[in-house]
Amino acid sequence: MGILFQVELSFMPIPDILQWIDMNRLTCVVAITRESDSGITFYLENGKLVLAGSQKKGLQFGQFLAASGVLSEVQVFQALTESKSKGISLTRYLVETSLVSSNVLADIMSDLVEKLLLDLLSNNAGSVTITTPLPEILAGGPISLETGRVIFNAVRIYNEQNRDSQQRDEAIEAINKRLYNEDFQLPVLPGMLMQLISLMEDERTTVQEMVKLIMTDQVLISRILKVANSAFYSASGQVDSIHYAIVRLGMREVLNIVTGIQVLSMQNRDIPQEKFQAILDGALKTAFLASGLARQLREDPEEAFLGGLLLDLGKTVILSVAKDFEIDESLFDELMHSRHAEIGAMIARKWNYPESIQNLIRYHHNRNFGDIVNKMIALLQIADQAVRSPSGKEIDPDLLGSLGLPLEAVMEVHSKAMDSFNQIKSM
């Protein structure tokens, strides 16, 4: 057994720990020990929760399963005995013998994990040890919970339980319910962009095929060329055709430019145009700046661009849902801050962007995971801060230090990024 990580919960809360594991798709065991002897253990495979339990009475998985009423205590005991004799996990035995379906098991496990997380959120005393490997008996089992979603739900419930009663107005509850139930419309990708993404998914796609599609939109051609010739891409030389732009910048870089242009032109009648446009403008500025910083740090500029572009798009959904309610501004700001990242990840998933992009959006407000810095998230935070503070005064010096970035370098990239943004806005 190898120890990956040890930390006190008072220093690194359990949501941060599990998010770090999810981000890095680790397969491991997370054991929390407490003075009360009510230890808690989470088992994860490739970042997904596969089993959890506690030493506290009623919170071992078998006990919790019996309490749910799906099986009796006798049936659970028999299943435990049989699974041990066969050398397989209880969950696998229950599914293979058709005693309980995998969907029902997943729901019960989700409820158990939620209770355990609420316990840890309300009392953050304890030590955490993360070890490998995962017990072989649990590998490839029938349960695989989305860690980010489970954390999101637990934190939501915890916040609702602890919010001051005076702040529990009907509007916030109604909005929370709609967001939790996903009772909203996610933005739809413009048709041209969907066609381009579809082309890019085919490894056999040629430059000429991409040129042919873009050439059907003369306004788009003009905008692409203006951006390609901006200071941001000046090292690439003069670009005077779409074909040359793709050859010099690359197909994915041109796709990013088109994505930015198309997102900037999106419409939403449910949101005041000024607020909606401010979010879109900030998204494109952050995208260009994050991409430029990624080049300096030798990180993936395409991933940084998409991360920056989608960073705050979840806010447009919340604004749309909240349009029919009158709520206190401070409460609305709290709601916006706490929910937009998860909804932004949903947008990325709907637009068929990879899980790495979805996780960037979902966890982009994480300062770091303990003392482990995620470079891509850190540079997205710097880009976001620089867009909000063009003077650079509000950029966190600790973040700059963690990446070895001098403020002057950030501001130089900021200037070039704003030039590209202005080229698009001027059309």
Short mmCIF file of C-alpha atoms in Angstrom, two decimals:
data_model
loop_
_atom_site.label_atom_id
_atom_site.label_comp_id
_atom_site.label_asym_id
_atom_site.label_seq_id
_atom_site.Cartn_x
_atom_site.Cartn_y
_atom_site.Cartn_z
CA MET A 1 0.00 0.00 0.00
CA GLY A 2 1.39 3.37 -1.02
CA ILE A 3 0.51 6.69 0.59
CA LEU A 4 -0.25 9.40 -1.97
CA PHE A 5 -1.23 12.22 0.34
CA GLN A 6 -1.85 13.05 4.01
CA VAL A 7 -3.53 16.20 5.25
CA GLU A 8 -5.72 17.59 8.03
CA LEU A 9 -9.33 18.39 7.12
CA SER A 10 -8.95 21.76 8.81
CA PHE A 11 -6.34 22.61 6.16
CA MET A 12 -7.94 20.96 3.13
CA PRO A 13 -11.73 20.35 3.25
CA ILE A 14 -13.09 17.06 1.93
CA PRO A 15 -14.74 18.64 -1.17
CA ASP A 16 -11.33 19.97 -2.27
CA ILE A 17 -9.73 16.56 -1.73
CA LEU A 18 -12.35 14.70 -3.73
CA GLN A 19 -12.31 17.36 -6.46
CA TRP A 20 -8.53 16.98 -6.75
CA ILE A 21 -8.96 13.22 -7.14
CA ASP A 22 -11.72 13.75 -9.70
CA MET A 23 -9.64 16.27 -11.67
CA ASN A 24 -6.71 13.86 -11.85
CA ARG A 25 -8.89 10.75 -12.33
CA LEU A 26 -7.09 8.93 -9.54
CA THR A 27 -7.85 5.42 -8.36
CA CYS A 28 -7.38 5.38 -4.59
CA VAL A 29 -8.77 5.02 -1.08
CA VAL A 30 -9.54 8.10 1.03
CA ALA A 31 -9.59 7.29 4.76
CA ILE A 32 -10.66 9.92 7.32
CA THR A 33 -9.79 9.21 10.95
CA ARG A 34 -11.32 11.08 13.88
CA GLU A 35 -10.95 11.09 17.64
CA SER A 36 -14.55 9.92 17.93
CA ASP A 37 -13.61 6.70 16.10
CA SER A 38 -16.35 7.40 13.54
CA GLY A 39 -13.93 7.05 10.64
CA ILE A 40 -15.13 7.47 7.06
CA THR A 41 -13.73 5.86 3.92
CA PHE A 42 -14.29 6.67 0.24
CA TYR A 43 -13.19 4.38 -2.57
CA LEU A 44 -12.61 5.94 -6.00
CA GLU A 45 -11.76 4.51 -9.41
CA ASN A 46 -10.59 6.91 -12.13
CA GLY A 47 -11.95 9.78 -10.04
CA LYS A 48 -15.43 8.25 -9.67
CA LEU A 49 -16.90 7.15 -6.34
CA VAL A 50 -17.45 3.38 -6.24
CA LEU A 51 -18.05 2.76 -2.51
CA ALA A 52 -18.19 4.61 0.80
CA GLY A 53 -18.92 3.88 4.42
CA SER A 54 -18.40 4.86 8.03
CA GLN A 55 -17.67 3.12 11.30
CA LYS A 56 -20.64 4.98 12.76
CA LYS A 57 -23.65 2.72 13.33
CA GLY A 58 -26.05 2.72 10.41
CA LEU A 59 -23.57 4.23 7.96
CA GLN A 60 -21.81 1.09 6.79
CA PHE A 61 -23.04 0.32 3.30
CA GLY A 62 -24.75 -2.95 4.25
CA GLN A 63 -26.54 -1.33 7.19
CA PHE A 64 -27.55 1.65 5.07
CA LEU A 65 -28.84 -0.68 2.35
CA ALA A 66 -31.04 -2.52 4.86
CA ALA A 67 -32.32 0.76 6.31
CA SER A 68 -33.38 1.87 2.82
CA GLY A 69 -35.94 -0.95 2.75
CA VAL A 70 -34.74 -2.38 -0.55
CA LEU A 71 -33.54 -5.53 1.26
CA SER A 72 -34.14 -6.85 4.75
CA GLU A 73 -31.33 -7.17 7.28
CA VAL A 74 -31.42 -10.95 6.81
CA GLN A 75 -31.11 -10.60 3.03
CA VAL A 76 -28.20 -8.18 3.39
CA PHE A 77 -26.44 -10.51 5.83
CA GLN A 78 -26.90 -13.47 3.48
CA ALA A 79 -25.64 -11.41 0.54
CA LEU A 80 -22.57 -10.33 2.52
CA THR A 81 -21.81 -13.94 3.43
CA GLU A 82 -22.26 -15.20 -0.13
CA SER A 83 -20.22 -12.38 -1.70
CA LYS A 84 -17.33 -13.04 0.69
CA SER A 85 -17.37 -16.75 -0.09
CA LYS A 86 -17.27 -15.98 -3.82
CA GLY A 87 -14.52 -13.40 -3.40
CA ILE A 88 -16.51 -10.56 -4.99
CA SER A 89 -17.83 -7.25 -3.70
CA LEU A 90 -21.28 -6.96 -2.17
CA THR A 91 -22.38 -4.53 -4.87
CA ARG A 92 -21.29 -6.85 -7.68
CA TYR A 93 -23.01 -9.82 -6.01
CA LEU A 94 -26.29 -7.89 -5.62
CA VAL A 95 -26.33 -6.91 -9.30
CA GLU A 96 -25.19 -10.26 -10.68
CA THR A 97 -27.84 -12.11 -8.67
CA SER A 98 -30.49 -9.51 -9.65
CA LEU A 99 -31.28 -8.81 -6.01
CA VAL A 100 -30.84 -5.07 -6.63
CA SER A 101 -30.37 -3.23 -9.93
CA SER A 102 -27.26 -1.14 -10.52
CA ASN A 103 -29.39 2.03 -10.81
CA VAL A 104 -31.04 1.46 -7.43
CA LEU A 105 -27.67 0.66 -5.86
CA ALA A 106 -26.21 3.87 -7.31
CA ASP A 107 -29.08 5.92 -5.82
CA ILE A 108 -28.58 4.33 -2.39
CA MET A 109 -24.82 4.84 -2.57
CA SER A 110 -25.35 8.47 -3.59
CA ASP A 111 -27.58 9.02 -0.54
CA LEU A 112 -24.96 7.44 1.73
CA VAL A 113 -22.12 9.52 0.29
CA GLU A 114 -24.26 12.63 0.70
CA LYS A 115 -24.80 11.87 4.41
CA LEU A 116 -21.09 11.23 4.93
CA LEU A 117 -20.13 14.47 3.18
CA LEU A 118 -22.65 16.46 5.22
CA ASP A 119 -21.12 14.98 8.37
CA LEU A 120 -17.64 16.03 7.23
CA LEU A 121 -18.79 19.50 6.17
CA SER A 122 -20.38 20.14 9.56
CA ASN A 123 -17.32 18.90 11.45
CA ASN A 124 -14.01 19.30 9.62
CA ALA A 125 -11.88 17.78 12.40
CA GLY A 126 -9.90 14.75 11.31
CA SER A 127 -6.93 13.45 9.36
CA VAL A 128 -7.05 12.25 5.77
CA THR A 129 -4.82 9.60 4.24
CA ILE A 130 -5.03 8.81 0.53
CA THR A 131 -3.59 5.46 -0.48
CA THR A 132 -3.29 3.15 -3.46
CA PRO A 133 -4.14 0.70 -4.80
CA LEU A 134 -7.90 0.29 -4.73
CA PRO A 135 -8.82 -3.13 -3.32
CA GLU A 136 -8.95 -5.49 -6.28
CA ILE A 137 -12.39 -6.70 -5.27
CA LEU A 138 -13.83 -3.21 -5.98
CA ALA A 139 -12.23 -2.67 -9.41
CA GLY A 140 -14.65 -2.39 -12.32
CA GLY A 141 -17.70 -2.62 -10.07
CA PRO A 142 -21.30 -1.74 -10.96
CA ILE A 143 -21.31 1.65 -9.20
CA SER A 144 -19.51 4.71 -10.55
CA LEU A 145 -20.82 8.02 -9.20
CA GLU A 146 -19.92 11.39 -10.72
CA THR A 147 -17.82 12.85 -7.90
CA GLY A 148 -18.35 16.48 -8.90
CA ARG A 149 -22.12 16.08 -8.99
CA VAL A 150 -22.26 14.37 -5.59
CA ILE A 151 -20.12 17.13 -4.04
CA PHE A 152 -22.29 19.80 -5.68
CA ASN A 153 -25.46 18.30 -4.17
CA ALA A 154 -23.94 17.85 -0.70
CA VAL A 155 -22.61 21.41 -0.57
CA ARG A 156 -25.97 22.71 -1.80
CA ILE A 157 -27.82 20.89 0.98
CA TYR A 158 -25.26 21.97 3.57
CA ASN A 159 -25.55 25.62 2.54
CA GLU A 160 -29.34 25.45 2.63
CA GLN A 161 -29.32 23.86 6.08
CA ASN A 162 -26.99 26.49 7.50
CA ARG A 163 -28.26 29.61 5.82
CA ASP A 164 -29.78 32.15 8.17
CA SER A 165 -33.55 31.71 8.28
CA GLN A 166 -34.06 35.34 7.25
CA GLN A 167 -32.24 34.60 3.99
CA ARG A 168 -34.43 31.65 3.10
CA ASP A 169 -36.85 33.62 0.97
CA GLU A 170 -39.13 31.91 -1.51
CA ALA A 171 -37.36 33.32 -4.56
CA ILE A 172 -33.98 31.80 -3.70
CA GLU A 173 -35.60 28.46 -2.90
CA ALA A 174 -37.51 28.47 -6.18
CA ILE A 175 -34.39 29.32 -8.19
CA ASN A 176 -32.37 26.72 -6.30
CA LYS A 177 -35.00 24.10 -7.05
CA ARG A 178 -35.00 24.89 -10.77
CA LEU A 179 -31.21 24.80 -10.91
CA TYR A 180 -31.02 21.56 -8.94
CA ASN A 181 -33.67 19.91 -11.14
CA GLU A 182 -31.94 21.28 -14.25
CA ASP A 183 -35.20 23.00 -15.18
CA PHE A 184 -33.63 25.40 -17.64
CA GLN A 185 -32.44 25.67 -21.23
CA LEU A 186 -28.72 25.50 -21.93
CA PRO A 187 -27.33 27.72 -24.71
CA VAL A 188 -27.31 26.08 -28.14
CA LEU A 189 -24.23 26.20 -30.33
CA PRO A 190 -24.62 28.23 -33.55
CA GLY A 191 -25.07 26.00 -36.61
CA MET A 192 -21.78 26.93 -38.28
CA LEU A 193 -19.84 26.09 -35.13
CA MET A 194 -21.57 22.73 -34.74
CA GLN A 195 -20.59 21.85 -38.31
CA LEU A 196 -16.97 22.85 -37.70
CA ILE A 197 -16.74 20.85 -34.48
CA SER A 198 -18.22 17.87 -36.29
CA LEU A 199 -15.56 18.23 -38.98
CA MET A 200 -12.78 18.42 -36.39
CA GLU A 201 -13.96 15.20 -34.74
CA ASP A 202 -13.01 13.38 -37.96
CA GLU A 203 -9.23 12.89 -38.06
CA ARG A 204 -9.44 12.65 -41.86
CA THR A 205 -10.72 16.22 -42.23
CA THR A 206 -8.55 18.29 -44.55
CA VAL A 207 -7.71 21.99 -44.53
CA GLN A 208 -9.66 22.37 -47.76
CA GLU A 209 -12.83 20.93 -46.19
CA MET A 210 -12.58 23.43 -43.34
CA VAL A 211 -11.95 26.28 -45.79
CA LYS A 212 -14.97 25.24 -47.88
CA LEU A 213 -17.30 25.41 -44.87
CA ILE A 214 -15.99 28.75 -43.57
CA MET A 215 -16.17 30.29 -47.06
CA THR A 216 -19.98 30.06 -46.91
CA ASP A 217 -19.99 32.97 -44.40
CA GLN A 218 -18.35 36.12 -45.73
CA VAL A 219 -18.75 38.07 -42.47
CA LEU A 220 -17.06 35.26 -40.56
CA ILE A 221 -14.17 35.22 -43.05
CA SER A 222 -13.53 38.91 -42.50
CA ARG A 223 -13.58 38.52 -38.72
CA ILE A 224 -11.23 35.54 -38.74
CA LEU A 225 -8.70 37.40 -40.88
CA LYS A 226 -8.85 40.49 -38.64
CA VAL A 227 -8.14 38.39 -35.55
CA ALA A 228 -5.43 36.36 -37.30
CA ASN A 229 -3.65 39.61 -38.18
CA SER A 230 -3.98 41.14 -34.70
CA ALA A 231 -1.00 41.67 -32.38
CA PHE A 232 -1.93 38.46 -30.58
CA TYR A 233 -0.88 36.41 -33.62
CA SER A 234 1.63 38.86 -35.08
CA ALA A 235 4.49 36.35 -34.99
CA SER A 236 2.64 34.29 -37.58
CA GLY A 237 3.09 36.96 -40.27
CA GLN A 238 0.50 38.58 -42.54
CA VAL A 239 -2.52 36.33 -43.15
CA ASP A 240 -4.56 37.16 -46.26
CA SER A 241 -6.73 34.06 -46.78
CA ILE A 242 -8.63 31.50 -44.73
CA HIS A 243 -6.49 28.72 -46.19
CA TYR A 244 -3.31 30.49 -45.08
CA ALA A 245 -4.82 31.24 -41.65
CA ILE A 246 -5.46 27.53 -41.10
CA VAL A 247 -2.00 26.55 -42.35
CA ARG A 248 -0.22 29.14 -40.17
CA LEU A 249 -2.34 28.98 -37.03
CA GLY A 250 -3.60 25.40 -37.17
CA MET A 251 -7.10 24.01 -37.56
CA ARG A 252 -7.87 23.96 -33.85
CA GLU A 253 -6.66 27.53 -33.32
CA VAL A 254 -8.90 28.74 -36.15
CA LEU A 255 -11.75 26.72 -34.63
CA ASN A 256 -11.13 28.55 -31.34
CA ILE A 257 -11.30 31.91 -33.12
CA VAL A 258 -14.57 30.91 -34.79
CA THR A 259 -15.91 29.69 -31.42
CA GLY A 260 -15.13 33.06 -29.84
CA ILE A 261 -16.74 34.97 -32.70
CA GLN A 262 -19.86 32.81 -32.67
CA VAL A 263 -20.27 32.91 -28.88
CA LEU A 264 -19.96 36.69 -28.92
CA SER A 265 -22.88 36.89 -31.35
CA MET A 266 -25.22 34.69 -29.26
CA GLN A 267 -28.62 36.10 -28.27
CA ASN A 268 -30.77 35.61 -25.16
CA ARG A 269 -34.11 37.38 -24.87
CA ASP A 270 -34.53 36.37 -21.22
CA ILE A 271 -31.60 38.48 -20.02
CA PRO A 272 -31.10 42.26 -20.24
CA GLN A 273 -28.84 42.73 -23.26
CA GLU A 274 -26.32 44.81 -21.32
CA LYS A 275 -25.77 42.08 -18.70
CA PHE A 276 -25.69 39.30 -21.29
CA GLN A 277 -23.20 41.12 -23.50
CA ALA A 278 -20.97 41.93 -20.52
CA ILE A 279 -20.67 38.21 -19.71
CA LEU A 280 -19.93 37.32 -23.35
CA ASP A 281 -17.36 40.12 -23.69
CA GLY A 282 -15.62 39.02 -20.50
CA ALA A 283 -15.63 35.41 -21.71
CA LEU A 284 -13.86 36.21 -24.98
CA LYS A 285 -11.33 38.52 -23.30
CA THR A 286 -10.52 35.81 -20.76
CA ALA A 287 -10.21 33.22 -23.53
CA PHE A 288 -7.62 35.19 -25.51
CA LEU A 289 -5.67 36.10 -22.37
CA ALA A 290 -5.69 32.54 -20.99
CA SER A 291 -4.50 31.21 -24.35
CA GLY A 292 -1.62 33.69 -24.44
CA LEU A 293 -0.56 32.86 -20.89
CA ALA A 294 -0.71 29.15 -21.69
CA ARG A 295 1.76 29.66 -24.54
CA GLN A 296 4.17 31.38 -22.17
CA LEU A 297 3.86 28.54 -19.66
CA ARG A 298 4.01 25.82 -22.34
CA GLU A 299 0.54 24.64 -21.42
CA ASP A 300 -2.15 23.75 -23.97
CA PRO A 301 -3.33 27.10 -25.46
CA GLU A 302 -6.41 25.53 -27.06
CA GLU A 303 -7.60 24.07 -23.77
CA ALA A 304 -6.89 27.38 -22.03
CA PHE A 305 -8.88 29.28 -24.69
CA LEU A 306 -11.94 27.06 -24.30
CA GLY A 307 -11.63 27.11 -20.52
CA GLY A 308 -11.54 30.91 -20.50
CA LEU A 309 -14.39 31.19 -22.98
CA LEU A 310 -16.75 28.91 -21.05
CA LEU A 311 -15.61 30.03 -17.59
CA ASP A 312 -18.62 32.17 -16.71
CA LEU A 313 -21.23 31.15 -19.29
CA GLY A 314 -23.13 29.38 -16.51
CA LYS A 315 -24.05 32.86 -15.25
CA THR A 316 -26.23 33.42 -18.32
CA VAL A 317 -28.37 30.42 -17.35
CA ILE A 318 -28.77 31.66 -13.76
CA LEU A 319 -29.74 35.13 -15.00
CA SER A 320 -32.32 33.55 -17.28
CA VAL A 321 -33.81 31.43 -14.49
CA ALA A 322 -33.85 34.37 -12.05
CA LYS A 323 -35.55 36.84 -14.38
CA ASP A 324 -39.02 36.27 -12.86
CA PHE A 325 -37.95 36.72 -9.23
CA GLU A 326 -37.13 39.67 -7.02
CA ILE A 327 -34.27 38.77 -4.72
CA ASP A 328 -31.75 40.57 -2.57
CA GLU A 329 -28.66 41.46 -4.62
CA SER A 330 -26.21 39.99 -2.11
CA LEU A 331 -28.11 36.69 -2.08
CA PHE A 332 -28.21 36.65 -5.86
CA ASP A 333 -24.45 37.26 -6.02
CA GLU A 334 -23.93 34.35 -3.61
CA LEU A 335 -26.15 32.15 -5.76
CA MET A 336 -24.35 33.20 -8.93
CA HIS A 337 -20.94 32.50 -7.43
CA SER A 338 -21.84 29.10 -5.99
CA ARG A 339 -23.70 27.65 -8.98
CA HIS A 340 -22.28 29.04 -12.23
CA ALA A 341 -19.28 26.70 -12.39
CA GLU A 342 -21.33 23.50 -12.31
CA ILE A 343 -23.79 24.87 -14.87
CA GLY A 344 -20.89 26.00 -17.04
CA ALA A 345 -19.62 22.41 -17.00
CA MET A 346 -23.06 21.28 -18.17
CA ILE A 347 -22.81 23.70 -21.11
CA ALA A 348 -19.40 22.29 -22.00
CA ARG A 349 -20.84 18.77 -21.87
CA LYS A 350 -23.81 19.73 -24.05
CA TRP A 351 -21.45 21.27 -26.58
CA ASN A 352 -19.52 17.96 -26.68
CA TYR A 353 -16.29 19.33 -25.25
CA PRO A 354 -14.06 16.76 -23.51
CA GLU A 355 -14.17 15.95 -19.81
CA SER A 356 -10.91 17.85 -19.26
CA ILE A 357 -12.67 21.07 -20.34
CA GLN A 358 -15.74 20.25 -18.26
CA ASN A 359 -13.56 19.79 -15.16
CA LEU A 360 -11.71 23.05 -15.80
CA ILE A 361 -15.04 24.88 -15.74
CA ARG A 362 -16.42 22.92 -12.78
CA TYR A 363 -13.38 23.55 -10.56
CA HIS A 364 -12.11 26.90 -11.84
CA HIS A 365 -12.68 28.64 -8.49
CA ASN A 366 -10.56 26.17 -6.54
CA ARG A 367 -7.58 28.05 -5.17
CA ASN A 368 -5.55 24.87 -5.34
CA PHE A 369 -5.84 21.33 -4.07
CA GLY A 370 -4.03 21.60 -0.73
CA ASP A 371 -0.51 22.67 -1.64
CA ILE A 372 -0.79 21.19 -5.15
CA VAL A 373 -1.19 23.84 -7.85
CA ASN A 374 -3.14 23.01 -11.00
CA LYS A 375 -1.38 25.19 -13.57
CA MET A 376 -4.30 25.42 -15.98
CA ILE A 377 -6.76 26.47 -13.27
CA ALA A 378 -4.24 28.95 -11.85
CA LEU A 379 -3.65 30.62 -15.23
CA LEU A 380 -7.43 30.79 -15.84
CA GLN A 381 -7.82 32.54 -12.50
CA ILE A 382 -5.05 34.99 -13.40
CA ALA A 383 -6.66 35.66 -16.79
CA ASP A 384 -10.04 36.21 -15.13
CA GLN A 385 -8.55 38.61 -12.57
CA ALA A 386 -6.63 40.52 -15.24
CA VAL A 387 -9.78 41.02 -17.32
CA ARG A 388 -11.62 42.34 -14.27
CA SER A 389 -8.65 44.54 -13.29
CA PRO A 390 -6.94 45.90 -16.43
CA SER A 391 -4.41 47.73 -14.26
CA GLY A 392 -3.30 44.40 -12.77
CA LYS A 393 -3.66 45.65 -9.19
CA GLU A 394 -6.15 42.93 -8.23
CA ILE A 395 -4.15 40.01 -9.66
CA ASP A 396 -3.18 37.71 -6.81
CA PRO A 397 0.62 37.80 -6.38
CA ASP A 398 0.58 34.31 -4.85
CA LEU A 399 -1.00 32.95 -8.02
CA LEU A 400 1.62 34.69 -10.13
CA GLY A 401 4.34 33.27 -7.91
CA SER A 402 2.95 29.74 -8.12
CA LEU A 403 3.39 29.85 -11.91
CA GLY A 404 6.57 31.93 -11.97
CA LEU A 405 4.82 34.65 -13.97
CA PRO A 406 5.90 38.28 -13.55
CA LEU A 407 3.04 40.78 -13.58
CA GLU A 408 4.67 42.61 -16.50
CA ALA A 409 4.43 39.49 -18.66
CA VAL A 410 0.74 39.10 -17.86
CA MET A 411 0.02 42.71 -18.75
CA GLU A 412 1.90 42.39 -22.04
CA VAL A 413 -0.22 39.38 -23.01
CA HIS A 414 -3.29 41.26 -21.76
CA SER A 415 -2.60 44.12 -24.18
CA LYS A 416 -2.33 41.77 -27.17
CA ALA A 417 -5.40 39.80 -26.10
CA MET A 418 -7.48 42.97 -25.88
CA ASP A 419 -6.34 43.87 -29.41
CA SER A 420 -7.75 40.58 -30.72
CA PHE A 421 -10.98 41.15 -28.80
CA ASN A 422 -11.33 44.67 -30.19
CA GLN A 423 -10.78 43.39 -33.72
CA ILE A 424 -13.81 41.13 -33.34
CA LYS A 425 -15.96 43.78 -31.63
CA SER A 426 -15.22 46.34 -34.33
CA MET A 427 -16.89 44.23 -37.03
#
